[in-house]
Short mmCIF file of C-alpha atoms and ligand atoms in Angstrom, two decimals:
data_model
loop_
_atom_site.label_atom_id
_atom_site.label_comp_id
_atom_site.label_asym_id
_atom_site.label_seq_id
_atom_site.Cartn_x
_atom_site.Cartn_y
_atom_site.Cartn_z
CA MET W 53 -60.73 48.50 -153.10
CA ASP W 54 -64.12 49.05 -151.56
CA SER W 55 -66.11 51.42 -153.68
CA ARG W 56 -68.24 52.46 -150.71
CA ILE W 57 -65.38 54.14 -148.84
CA SER W 58 -63.87 56.91 -150.89
CA PRO W 59 -60.06 57.08 -150.86
CA ASP W 60 -60.29 60.41 -149.05
CA ARG W 61 -62.63 59.04 -146.37
CA ARG W 62 -60.23 56.12 -145.98
CA ALA W 63 -57.23 58.47 -145.70
CA HIS W 64 -59.13 60.50 -143.11
CA MET W 65 -59.95 57.39 -141.04
CA ARG W 66 -56.38 56.18 -141.29
CA GLU W 67 -55.08 59.51 -140.05
CA MET W 68 -57.41 59.29 -137.07
CA LEU W 69 -55.75 55.97 -136.19
CA VAL W 70 -52.28 57.48 -136.63
CA ASP W 71 -53.29 60.42 -134.45
CA GLY W 72 -54.45 57.93 -131.85
CA GLY W 73 -50.97 56.42 -131.77
CA ALA W 74 -51.81 53.24 -133.69
CA ASP W 75 -48.80 50.95 -134.10
CA ALA W 76 -47.54 49.61 -137.43
CA ARG W 77 -49.43 46.32 -136.99
CA THR W 78 -52.72 48.10 -136.42
CA LEU W 79 -52.19 50.28 -139.46
CA ALA W 80 -51.29 47.29 -141.61
CA ARG W 81 -54.49 45.55 -140.49
CA PHE W 82 -56.49 48.70 -141.11
CA ASP W 83 -55.10 48.85 -144.63
CA ALA W 84 -55.94 45.19 -145.15
CA VAL W 85 -59.43 45.44 -143.68
CA VAL W 86 -60.63 48.65 -145.33
CA SER W 87 -59.94 47.08 -148.68
CA ARG W 88 -62.69 44.55 -147.83
CA ARG W 89 -66.40 45.14 -147.69
CA ARG W 90 -66.56 43.59 -144.24
CA PHE W 91 -65.21 46.71 -142.58
CA VAL W 92 -68.04 48.79 -144.02
CA THR W 93 -70.56 46.27 -142.65
CA LEU W 94 -69.01 46.37 -139.19
CA VAL W 95 -68.83 50.12 -139.08
CA GLY W 96 -72.30 50.33 -140.55
CA ARG W 97 -73.69 48.32 -137.64
CA GLY W 98 -72.36 50.98 -135.31
CA GLY W 99 -69.56 48.58 -134.58
CA ALA W 100 -66.51 50.80 -134.33
CA LEU W 101 -65.58 48.61 -131.38
CA ALA W 102 -66.13 45.43 -133.36
CA ALA W 103 -64.12 46.88 -136.20
CA LEU W 104 -61.31 47.62 -133.80
CA ALA W 105 -61.45 44.12 -132.39
CA THR W 106 -61.14 42.90 -135.96
CA LEU W 107 -58.15 45.14 -136.32
CA GLY W 108 -56.57 43.85 -133.14
CA ALA W 109 -55.97 47.48 -132.29
CA SER W 110 -53.36 48.11 -129.64
CA ASP W 111 -54.29 49.47 -126.25
CA VAL W 112 -52.67 52.77 -127.15
CA ALA W 113 -54.66 53.13 -130.35
CA VAL W 114 -57.84 52.27 -128.47
CA ARG W 115 -57.10 54.94 -125.92
CA GLY W 116 -56.50 57.43 -128.70
CA LEU W 117 -59.88 56.58 -130.13
CA LEU W 118 -61.52 56.95 -126.73
CA GLY W 119 -60.30 60.52 -126.73
CA ARG W 120 -61.94 60.99 -130.09
CA GLY W 121 -65.30 59.72 -128.89
CA LEU W 122 -65.27 56.64 -131.10
CA LEU W 123 -65.71 54.13 -128.32
CA PRO W 124 -68.41 53.98 -125.65
CA ALA W 125 -67.68 56.25 -122.73
CA ALA W 126 -68.04 53.24 -120.43
CA TRP W 127 -64.60 52.18 -121.58
CA ALA W 128 -62.94 55.41 -120.54
CA GLN W 129 -61.03 55.61 -117.30
CA ASP W 130 -61.95 58.27 -114.79
CA PRO W 131 -60.10 61.44 -115.73
CA LYS W 132 -57.00 61.88 -113.62
CA THR W 133 -56.20 65.04 -111.76
CA ILE W 134 -53.17 66.76 -113.25
CA PRO W 135 -51.23 68.22 -110.29
CA ASP W 136 -49.88 71.30 -112.15
CA LYS W 137 -53.33 72.21 -113.42
CA PRO W 138 -56.02 72.09 -110.69
CA GLY W 139 -59.55 72.26 -112.03
CA MET W 140 -58.61 71.30 -115.59
CA ILE W 141 -61.25 69.50 -117.66
CA VAL W 142 -59.13 66.54 -118.74
CA HIS W 143 -60.09 65.20 -122.18
CA ASN W 144 -57.26 62.70 -122.32
CA THR W 145 -54.45 61.52 -120.08
CA ARG W 146 -52.15 59.83 -122.62
CA PRO W 147 -51.37 62.19 -124.20
CA ILE W 148 -52.53 64.83 -121.72
CA ASN W 149 -55.12 67.19 -123.13
CA GLY W 150 -57.19 69.54 -121.03
CA GLU W 151 -58.87 72.92 -120.86
CA PHE W 152 -60.45 75.22 -118.30
CA PRO W 153 -64.06 76.36 -118.18
CA ALA W 154 -64.52 79.92 -119.50
CA HIS W 155 -65.21 81.44 -116.07
CA MET W 156 -61.77 80.28 -114.87
CA LEU W 157 -60.13 82.25 -117.70
CA ASP W 158 -61.34 85.67 -116.52
CA ASP W 159 -57.85 87.11 -115.83
CA PRO W 160 -56.33 89.45 -118.46
CA VAL W 161 -53.16 87.34 -118.19
CA THR W 162 -53.93 83.66 -117.71
CA PRO W 163 -52.19 82.12 -114.69
CA THR W 164 -49.87 79.29 -115.79
CA GLU W 165 -51.85 76.75 -113.79
CA ARG W 166 -54.87 77.59 -115.99
CA HIS W 167 -53.05 77.52 -119.32
CA PHE W 168 -54.60 74.67 -121.32
CA VAL W 169 -52.58 71.64 -122.37
CA ARG W 170 -52.65 70.19 -125.86
CA ASN W 171 -50.16 67.34 -126.30
CA ASN W 172 -49.80 64.94 -129.19
CA GLY W 173 -47.09 62.87 -127.53
CA LEU W 174 -45.64 62.31 -124.08
CA VAL W 175 -44.10 64.96 -121.84
CA PRO W 176 -40.30 64.73 -122.26
CA GLU W 177 -38.36 63.44 -119.27
CA ARG W 178 -36.27 66.62 -119.24
CA ALA W 179 -39.41 68.69 -118.78
CA ASP W 180 -40.77 66.41 -116.07
CA LYS W 181 -37.51 66.76 -114.14
CA ARG W 182 -37.20 70.47 -114.97
CA ASP W 183 -33.62 69.73 -115.97
CA VAL W 184 -32.10 71.96 -118.68
CA HIS W 185 -28.80 70.08 -118.67
CA GLY W 186 -27.86 69.04 -122.19
CA TRP W 187 -30.66 70.98 -123.89
CA THR W 188 -29.72 72.82 -127.08
CA LEU W 189 -31.52 74.51 -129.94
CA THR W 190 -30.28 73.74 -133.44
CA VAL W 191 -30.96 76.13 -136.30
CA ASP W 192 -30.11 74.63 -139.66
CA GLY W 193 -31.32 74.14 -143.21
CA GLU W 194 -31.35 77.16 -145.53
CA VAL W 195 -28.99 79.26 -143.41
CA HIS W 196 -25.40 80.40 -143.95
CA THR W 197 -24.22 79.50 -140.43
CA PRO W 198 -26.03 76.66 -138.65
CA LEU W 199 -26.29 77.35 -134.90
CA THR W 200 -26.40 75.26 -131.78
CA LEU W 201 -27.53 77.39 -128.85
CA THR W 202 -27.62 76.52 -125.17
CA LEU W 203 -30.12 78.15 -122.85
CA ASP W 204 -27.29 80.43 -121.64
CA ASP W 205 -26.58 81.49 -125.24
CA LEU W 206 -30.25 82.24 -125.70
CA MET W 207 -30.49 84.22 -122.47
CA LYS W 208 -27.59 86.41 -123.59
CA MET W 209 -29.55 87.59 -126.63
CA PRO W 210 -31.91 90.59 -126.46
CA THR W 211 -35.14 89.56 -124.76
CA VAL W 212 -38.69 90.83 -124.93
CA THR W 213 -41.69 90.23 -122.67
CA PHE W 214 -45.35 90.63 -123.61
CA PRO W 215 -48.67 88.84 -123.20
CA ALA W 216 -49.83 86.87 -126.25
CA LEU W 217 -52.59 84.44 -126.86
CA ILE W 218 -52.20 80.81 -127.89
CA GLU W 219 -55.31 78.99 -129.05
CA CYS W 220 -55.54 75.42 -130.26
CA GLY W 221 -56.79 75.21 -133.85
CA GLY W 222 -59.36 72.73 -132.54
CA ASN W 223 -60.77 74.99 -129.82
CA GLY W 224 -64.57 74.93 -130.11
CA ARG W 225 -64.56 71.57 -131.90
CA GLY W 226 -67.12 70.21 -129.43
CA LEU W 227 -69.67 72.60 -130.94
CA PHE W 228 -69.39 71.23 -134.47
CA GLU W 229 -72.48 69.63 -135.94
CA PRO W 230 -72.28 66.94 -137.23
CA LYS W 231 -69.72 65.89 -134.66
CA VAL W 232 -66.12 65.53 -135.73
CA ARG W 233 -63.57 63.30 -134.04
CA GLY W 234 -60.74 64.72 -131.94
CA ASN W 235 -60.59 66.36 -128.53
CA GLN W 236 -64.04 67.81 -127.92
CA TRP W 237 -62.77 71.24 -126.86
CA GLY W 238 -65.32 73.70 -125.57
CA GLN W 239 -64.21 77.33 -125.19
CA GLY W 240 -61.12 76.77 -123.09
CA ALA W 241 -58.26 75.62 -125.35
CA VAL W 242 -57.01 79.20 -125.31
CA ALA W 243 -54.87 81.22 -122.93
CA CYS W 244 -53.10 84.55 -122.85
CA SER W 245 -49.84 84.21 -120.95
CA GLU W 246 -47.01 86.69 -120.64
CA TRP W 247 -44.01 85.30 -122.53
CA THR W 248 -40.34 86.17 -122.22
CA GLY W 249 -37.87 85.13 -124.86
CA VAL W 250 -35.84 85.96 -127.91
CA ARG W 251 -37.40 86.98 -131.19
CA LEU W 252 -37.07 84.11 -133.63
CA ARG W 253 -36.03 86.65 -136.27
CA ASP W 254 -32.97 87.65 -134.23
CA ILE W 255 -31.90 84.00 -134.15
CA LEU W 256 -32.61 83.48 -137.86
CA ARG W 257 -30.66 86.65 -138.72
CA ARG W 258 -27.74 85.45 -136.64
CA ALA W 259 -27.76 82.21 -138.65
CA GLY W 260 -28.21 84.21 -141.86
CA LEU W 261 -31.15 83.21 -144.05
CA LYS W 262 -30.29 82.10 -147.56
CA PRO W 263 -32.45 83.52 -150.37
CA SER W 264 -33.89 80.00 -150.71
CA ALA W 265 -35.50 80.19 -147.22
CA VAL W 266 -39.29 80.12 -147.50
CA TYR W 267 -40.63 78.14 -144.52
CA THR W 268 -39.65 76.81 -141.09
CA GLY W 269 -39.94 73.26 -139.77
CA HIS W 270 -40.17 72.98 -135.97
CA TYR W 271 -39.05 69.99 -133.93
CA GLY W 272 -39.46 69.16 -130.24
CA GLU W 273 -38.28 66.41 -127.93
CA ASP W 274 -41.67 65.00 -126.89
CA PRO W 275 -41.68 61.25 -127.54
CA PRO W 276 -44.49 60.27 -129.91
CA ILE W 277 -46.95 57.59 -128.81
CA GLY W 278 -46.95 54.27 -130.63
CA LYS W 279 -45.58 54.52 -134.14
CA ALA W 280 -46.79 58.11 -134.69
CA GLN W 281 -44.34 60.52 -136.30
CA PRO W 282 -42.83 63.16 -134.00
CA PHE W 283 -45.08 66.23 -133.90
CA SER W 284 -43.65 68.83 -136.26
CA ARG W 285 -45.15 71.87 -137.94
CA GLY W 286 -43.84 75.06 -139.51
CA VAL W 287 -44.73 78.54 -140.72
CA PRO W 288 -43.86 80.70 -143.74
CA ILE W 289 -40.67 82.76 -143.26
CA ALA W 290 -42.65 86.03 -143.07
CA LYS W 291 -44.51 84.79 -139.97
CA ALA W 292 -41.29 83.38 -138.49
CA MET W 293 -39.71 86.85 -138.93
CA GLU W 294 -42.71 88.69 -137.43
CA GLU W 295 -41.63 90.64 -134.36
CA HIS W 296 -43.96 88.78 -131.96
CA THR W 297 -42.79 85.29 -132.95
CA LEU W 298 -40.75 84.21 -129.94
CA VAL W 299 -38.44 81.51 -128.77
CA ALA W 300 -39.77 81.70 -125.22
CA TYR W 301 -38.17 80.43 -122.03
CA ARG W 302 -40.32 82.15 -119.42
CA MET W 303 -44.06 82.17 -118.94
CA ASN W 304 -45.67 84.60 -116.52
CA GLY W 305 -42.28 85.38 -115.01
CA THR W 306 -41.10 81.84 -114.29
CA PRO W 307 -39.60 79.00 -116.34
CA LEU W 308 -42.13 77.30 -118.61
CA ASP W 309 -44.41 74.70 -117.07
CA PRO W 310 -43.33 71.14 -118.02
CA LEU W 311 -46.71 70.63 -119.71
CA ASN W 312 -46.41 73.88 -121.69
CA GLY W 313 -42.98 73.23 -123.19
CA PHE W 314 -40.17 73.47 -120.61
CA PRO W 315 -37.45 74.60 -121.13
CA VAL W 316 -38.10 76.42 -124.43
CA ARG W 317 -41.00 76.72 -126.85
CA LEU W 318 -42.05 78.75 -129.83
CA VAL W 319 -44.81 81.30 -129.42
CA VAL W 320 -46.37 82.08 -132.80
CA PRO W 321 -49.28 84.22 -131.68
CA GLY W 322 -52.31 84.87 -133.85
CA TRP W 323 -51.93 81.53 -135.63
CA ILE W 324 -53.33 78.17 -134.60
CA GLY W 325 -51.56 76.78 -131.52
CA SER W 326 -49.88 73.89 -133.32
CA CYS W 327 -47.42 76.41 -134.84
CA SER W 328 -46.11 77.11 -131.32
CA GLN W 329 -43.81 74.10 -130.98
CA LYS W 330 -43.23 73.06 -127.37
CA TRP W 331 -40.05 71.46 -125.98
CA LEU W 332 -38.31 73.04 -128.97
CA THR W 333 -34.94 71.60 -130.03
CA ARG W 334 -34.64 72.48 -133.70
CA VAL W 335 -35.76 75.03 -136.24
CA ARG W 336 -35.02 73.79 -139.71
CA VAL W 337 -35.28 76.43 -142.41
CA ARG W 338 -36.85 74.95 -145.50
CA ASP W 339 -36.75 75.84 -149.21
CA THR W 340 -40.30 74.52 -149.57
CA GLU W 341 -43.49 74.41 -147.48
CA HIS W 342 -42.73 72.15 -144.50
CA ASP W 343 -43.90 68.62 -145.27
CA ALA W 344 -43.90 66.73 -141.97
CA GLU W 345 -46.93 64.50 -141.38
CA LYS W 346 -48.88 67.13 -139.41
CA MET W 347 -48.64 69.58 -142.31
CA LEU W 348 -50.28 67.21 -144.78
CA GLY W 349 -53.55 65.46 -145.58
CA TYR W 350 -56.32 66.60 -143.24
CA SER W 351 -54.04 67.58 -140.32
CA TYR W 352 -54.38 71.25 -139.39
CA ARG W 353 -55.96 71.88 -142.77
CA VAL W 354 -59.32 73.31 -143.76
CA PRO W 355 -61.21 73.10 -147.06
CA ALA W 356 -60.39 75.89 -149.52
CA TYR W 357 -64.16 76.52 -149.88
CA PRO W 358 -67.22 75.86 -147.65
CA VAL W 359 -68.21 72.19 -147.74
CA VAL W 360 -71.51 70.44 -147.11
CA PRO W 361 -71.52 69.58 -143.37
CA GLY W 362 -70.35 65.99 -142.94
CA LYS W 363 -68.82 65.69 -146.42
CA ILE W 364 -65.09 65.08 -146.66
CA PRO W 365 -63.58 67.06 -149.54
CA PRO W 366 -60.68 65.57 -151.51
CA LYS W 367 -57.23 66.06 -150.01
CA GLU W 368 -56.08 68.41 -152.73
CA ASP W 369 -58.83 70.87 -151.73
CA MET W 370 -57.47 71.17 -148.18
CA VAL W 371 -55.24 74.15 -147.31
CA VAL W 372 -52.99 74.73 -144.29
CA ALA W 373 -54.85 76.52 -141.45
CA THR W 374 -52.94 79.65 -140.43
CA ALA W 375 -54.34 82.66 -138.53
CA TRP W 376 -57.25 82.46 -136.12
CA VAL W 377 -60.52 84.22 -136.95
CA VAL W 378 -62.47 86.73 -134.84
CA LYS W 379 -63.66 85.33 -131.55
CA SER W 380 -64.87 86.20 -128.07
CA MET W 381 -65.52 84.47 -124.79
CA ILE W 382 -67.79 85.28 -121.85
CA THR W 383 -65.88 84.80 -118.60
CA THR W 384 -68.51 86.34 -116.29
CA PRO W 385 -71.11 85.19 -115.43
CA ALA W 386 -70.26 81.50 -115.35
CA ALA W 387 -72.55 79.02 -117.08
CA GLU W 388 -75.33 77.89 -114.69
CA ALA W 389 -74.94 81.02 -112.56
CA GLN W 390 -77.97 82.23 -110.60
CA VAL W 391 -78.88 85.90 -110.89
CA ARG W 392 -81.87 87.99 -109.80
CA ALA W 393 -84.41 89.01 -112.42
CA GLY W 394 -84.33 92.77 -112.97
CA ASP W 395 -80.90 93.27 -111.37
CA SER W 396 -77.99 94.69 -113.33
CA VAL W 397 -75.72 91.72 -114.09
CA PRO W 398 -72.10 92.49 -115.04
CA VAL W 399 -71.07 90.63 -118.20
CA ARG W 400 -67.47 90.55 -119.35
CA GLY W 401 -64.90 88.54 -121.23
CA HIS W 402 -62.17 88.62 -123.84
CA ALA W 403 -62.11 89.09 -127.61
CA TRP W 404 -59.36 88.51 -130.18
CA ALA W 405 -59.07 88.29 -133.94
CA GLY W 406 -55.92 86.45 -135.12
CA GLU W 407 -53.97 88.90 -137.30
CA ASN W 408 -56.78 91.47 -137.20
CA ARG W 409 -57.99 93.81 -134.48
CA VAL W 410 -61.20 93.59 -132.50
CA ALA W 411 -63.47 96.46 -133.61
CA ARG W 412 -66.46 95.84 -131.33
CA VAL W 413 -68.26 93.33 -129.15
CA ARG W 414 -72.00 93.12 -128.60
CA VAL W 415 -74.14 91.08 -126.25
CA SER W 416 -77.66 89.65 -126.59
CA THR W 417 -80.01 88.16 -124.00
CA ASP W 418 -82.83 87.42 -126.47
CA TYR W 419 -81.24 84.88 -128.79
CA GLY W 420 -79.78 87.47 -131.14
CA GLU W 421 -82.94 89.53 -131.66
CA THR W 422 -81.42 92.67 -130.15
CA TRP W 423 -77.86 93.50 -129.14
CA THR W 424 -76.15 95.82 -126.64
CA SER W 425 -72.67 97.20 -127.34
CA ALA W 426 -69.97 96.33 -124.85
CA THR W 427 -67.05 98.58 -123.93
CA VAL W 428 -63.87 97.16 -125.45
CA LYS W 429 -60.41 97.84 -124.08
CA PRO W 430 -57.66 96.71 -126.47
CA GLY W 431 -55.02 94.35 -125.08
CA PRO W 432 -51.59 95.66 -124.04
CA SER W 433 -49.85 94.08 -127.06
CA LYS W 434 -50.83 93.07 -130.58
CA TYR W 435 -51.69 89.46 -129.79
CA ALA W 436 -53.06 89.87 -126.26
CA TRP W 437 -56.81 89.55 -126.00
CA ALA W 438 -58.99 92.63 -125.64
CA ARG W 439 -61.13 92.98 -122.53
CA TRP W 440 -64.80 93.82 -122.95
CA GLU W 441 -67.59 94.48 -120.49
CA THR W 442 -71.18 95.54 -120.21
CA ALA W 443 -74.18 94.79 -118.00
CA VAL W 444 -77.54 93.19 -118.74
CA ARG W 445 -80.90 92.92 -116.96
CA LEU W 446 -82.78 89.69 -117.31
CA PRO W 447 -86.49 90.51 -117.44
CA GLY W 448 -88.07 87.60 -115.61
CA LYS W 449 -87.67 84.40 -113.69
CA GLY W 450 -86.25 81.38 -115.49
CA TYR W 451 -83.60 80.31 -117.99
CA HIS W 452 -81.82 82.93 -120.07
CA GLU W 453 -78.88 82.86 -122.44
CA ILE W 454 -76.23 85.53 -122.71
CA TRP W 455 -74.53 85.64 -126.11
CA ALA W 456 -71.43 87.60 -127.12
CA GLN W 457 -70.36 88.44 -130.65
CA ALA W 458 -67.11 90.10 -131.68
CA VAL W 459 -66.52 91.89 -134.99
CA ASP W 460 -63.02 92.60 -136.31
CA ASP W 461 -61.65 95.61 -138.16
CA THR W 462 -62.24 93.92 -141.53
CA GLY W 463 -65.96 93.62 -140.71
CA ASP W 464 -65.77 89.87 -140.09
CA ALA W 465 -68.18 88.82 -137.30
CA GLN W 466 -68.51 85.63 -135.30
CA PRO W 467 -71.19 83.42 -136.84
CA LEU W 468 -74.38 82.46 -134.98
CA ARG W 469 -74.07 78.92 -136.35
CA GLN W 470 -70.76 77.10 -136.68
CA PRO W 471 -69.60 76.57 -140.29
CA TRP W 472 -68.33 73.01 -140.69
CA ASN W 473 -64.99 71.48 -141.72
CA PRO W 474 -63.81 67.86 -141.48
CA ARG W 475 -61.45 68.23 -138.51
CA GLY W 476 -63.31 70.89 -136.57
CA TYR W 477 -60.72 73.68 -136.83
CA LEU W 478 -61.12 77.43 -136.28
CA GLY W 479 -64.46 77.10 -134.46
CA ASN W 480 -65.64 80.60 -133.60
CA VAL W 481 -69.41 80.40 -133.17
CA VAL W 482 -70.77 82.99 -130.67
CA HIS W 483 -70.27 81.93 -127.08
CA ARG W 484 -73.54 81.30 -125.26
CA VAL W 485 -73.81 81.17 -121.47
CA GLY W 486 -76.97 79.83 -119.86
CA VAL W 487 -78.00 81.39 -116.51
CA VAL W 488 -81.07 81.12 -114.29
CA ALA W 489 -82.83 84.20 -112.95
CA THR W 490 -84.77 84.03 -109.72
CA ALA W 491 -87.74 86.27 -109.00
N1 MTE H 633 -43.62 69.50 -129.40
C1 MTE H 633 -44.94 69.75 -129.44
N2 MTE H 633 -45.36 71.02 -129.58
C2 MTE H 633 -46.67 71.32 -129.60
C3 MTE H 633 -47.64 70.30 -129.50
C4 MTE H 633 -47.18 68.97 -129.33
O1 MTE H 633 -47.97 68.02 -129.20
N3 MTE H 633 -45.83 68.74 -129.30
N4 MTE H 633 -48.98 70.64 -129.56
C5 MTE H 633 -49.27 71.86 -130.29
C6 MTE H 633 -50.67 72.27 -130.24
S1 MTE H 633 -51.72 71.43 -131.26
C7 MTE H 633 -51.08 73.34 -129.48
S2 MTE H 633 -52.67 73.88 -129.53
C8 MTE H 633 -50.15 74.04 -128.55
C9 MTE H 633 -50.70 73.99 -127.15
O2 MTE H 633 -49.87 74.66 -126.25
P1 MTE H 633 -50.11 74.48 -124.69
O3 MTE H 633 -50.25 73.01 -124.40
O4 MTE H 633 -48.97 75.11 -124.03
O5 MTE H 633 -51.39 75.17 -124.36
O6 MTE H 633 -48.87 73.44 -128.55
C10 MTE H 633 -48.40 73.02 -129.81
N5 MTE H 633 -47.02 72.62 -129.71
MO1 MO H 634 -53.70 72.54 -131.26
#
């Protein structure tokens, strides 16, 4: 064992490889190499690439690492255009990951073609072909009557429709300092679509929860890349039984987009997006906290206490990330917009607060010295974002920043600097938009 890489650091690095779709051979070589000092030397020389060459890393693993900013950008292919999602900032094409710039997310209900995409694996063939034939949802585990439901069965159950926000736990990761690996999301890994579906609690009640039921485990049919485990997460039974937790089969009035989970997905609003399993095929009721790979280690977990930026806490100090924290986004003006000095400039956007409610939003044009209150209009349902607006006047010619800060009903406010955690989750630093005023 190399004393200069702590076991936790090593576990963290190994998980990054697994996330990148590393195959068994690559992982075996990683395990062999990290136990030697040589790896430290290579990495120390800035030689992540050299280290990978030593590892004989597969193409897939290398591509995964490209997405995590480990390899020189010169290696990356030009981002492809994703036909369903015009204008998307594509972070990765295999798996597909992309977001929209804040100014394209101005609508109260996000159009499907602007709903971000966060995939760990490949898009299932069934989704690509928009073919529901043969799809079923299994509900099993700690239930009295296991169920197998077809889409027709599901559609016969009572349905509800409401807008609700889904936000990737890693949204805002690109603003972490020091940098953390993973998709470098800006503001846009969030969307508020209108969902139609069946309450998960109605399905769980139909199956009959046993007293031993404490957690769900969610499974989808997206093929993992390389030797990665299938993506699977879960939530405590109380959240599964919450009235807004949906098994959704329509999004903004039409069947789900293939990239957003066709034919059926979970919508677990208020909590980090990974809880909202796409391409859903099975809900397994557990008698213990779900223990699939993406529930463990550093995946979708945050330290139980604030850590020194850049320091990896031991695994046992990491806890499962659950609800989102208070946040806002400026959707108008767009970054780099030109305005006239002295004119009234409309400023607006959205605010949301996980399980809490948005109490107020304020805006600054002098780097947080003084603030102006915005008018806040609550969203039409518990987990829809609130709309806020105000106007500012920029005093003189040149570069200005517009900042927005939301405060929730518990008094929690967005921080001016981003607190750090090893995987860059729950980023909610105030959104800053740079504009130029002309005389
Ligand atoms: N089956 C499956 N479900 C999944 C994922 C996945 O990779 N596979 N990604 C999760 C993550 S991390 C997020 S943030 C949301 C993203 O949903 P969207 O792509 O529809 O925006 O889906 C979640 N559900
Ligand atoms: Mo996510």
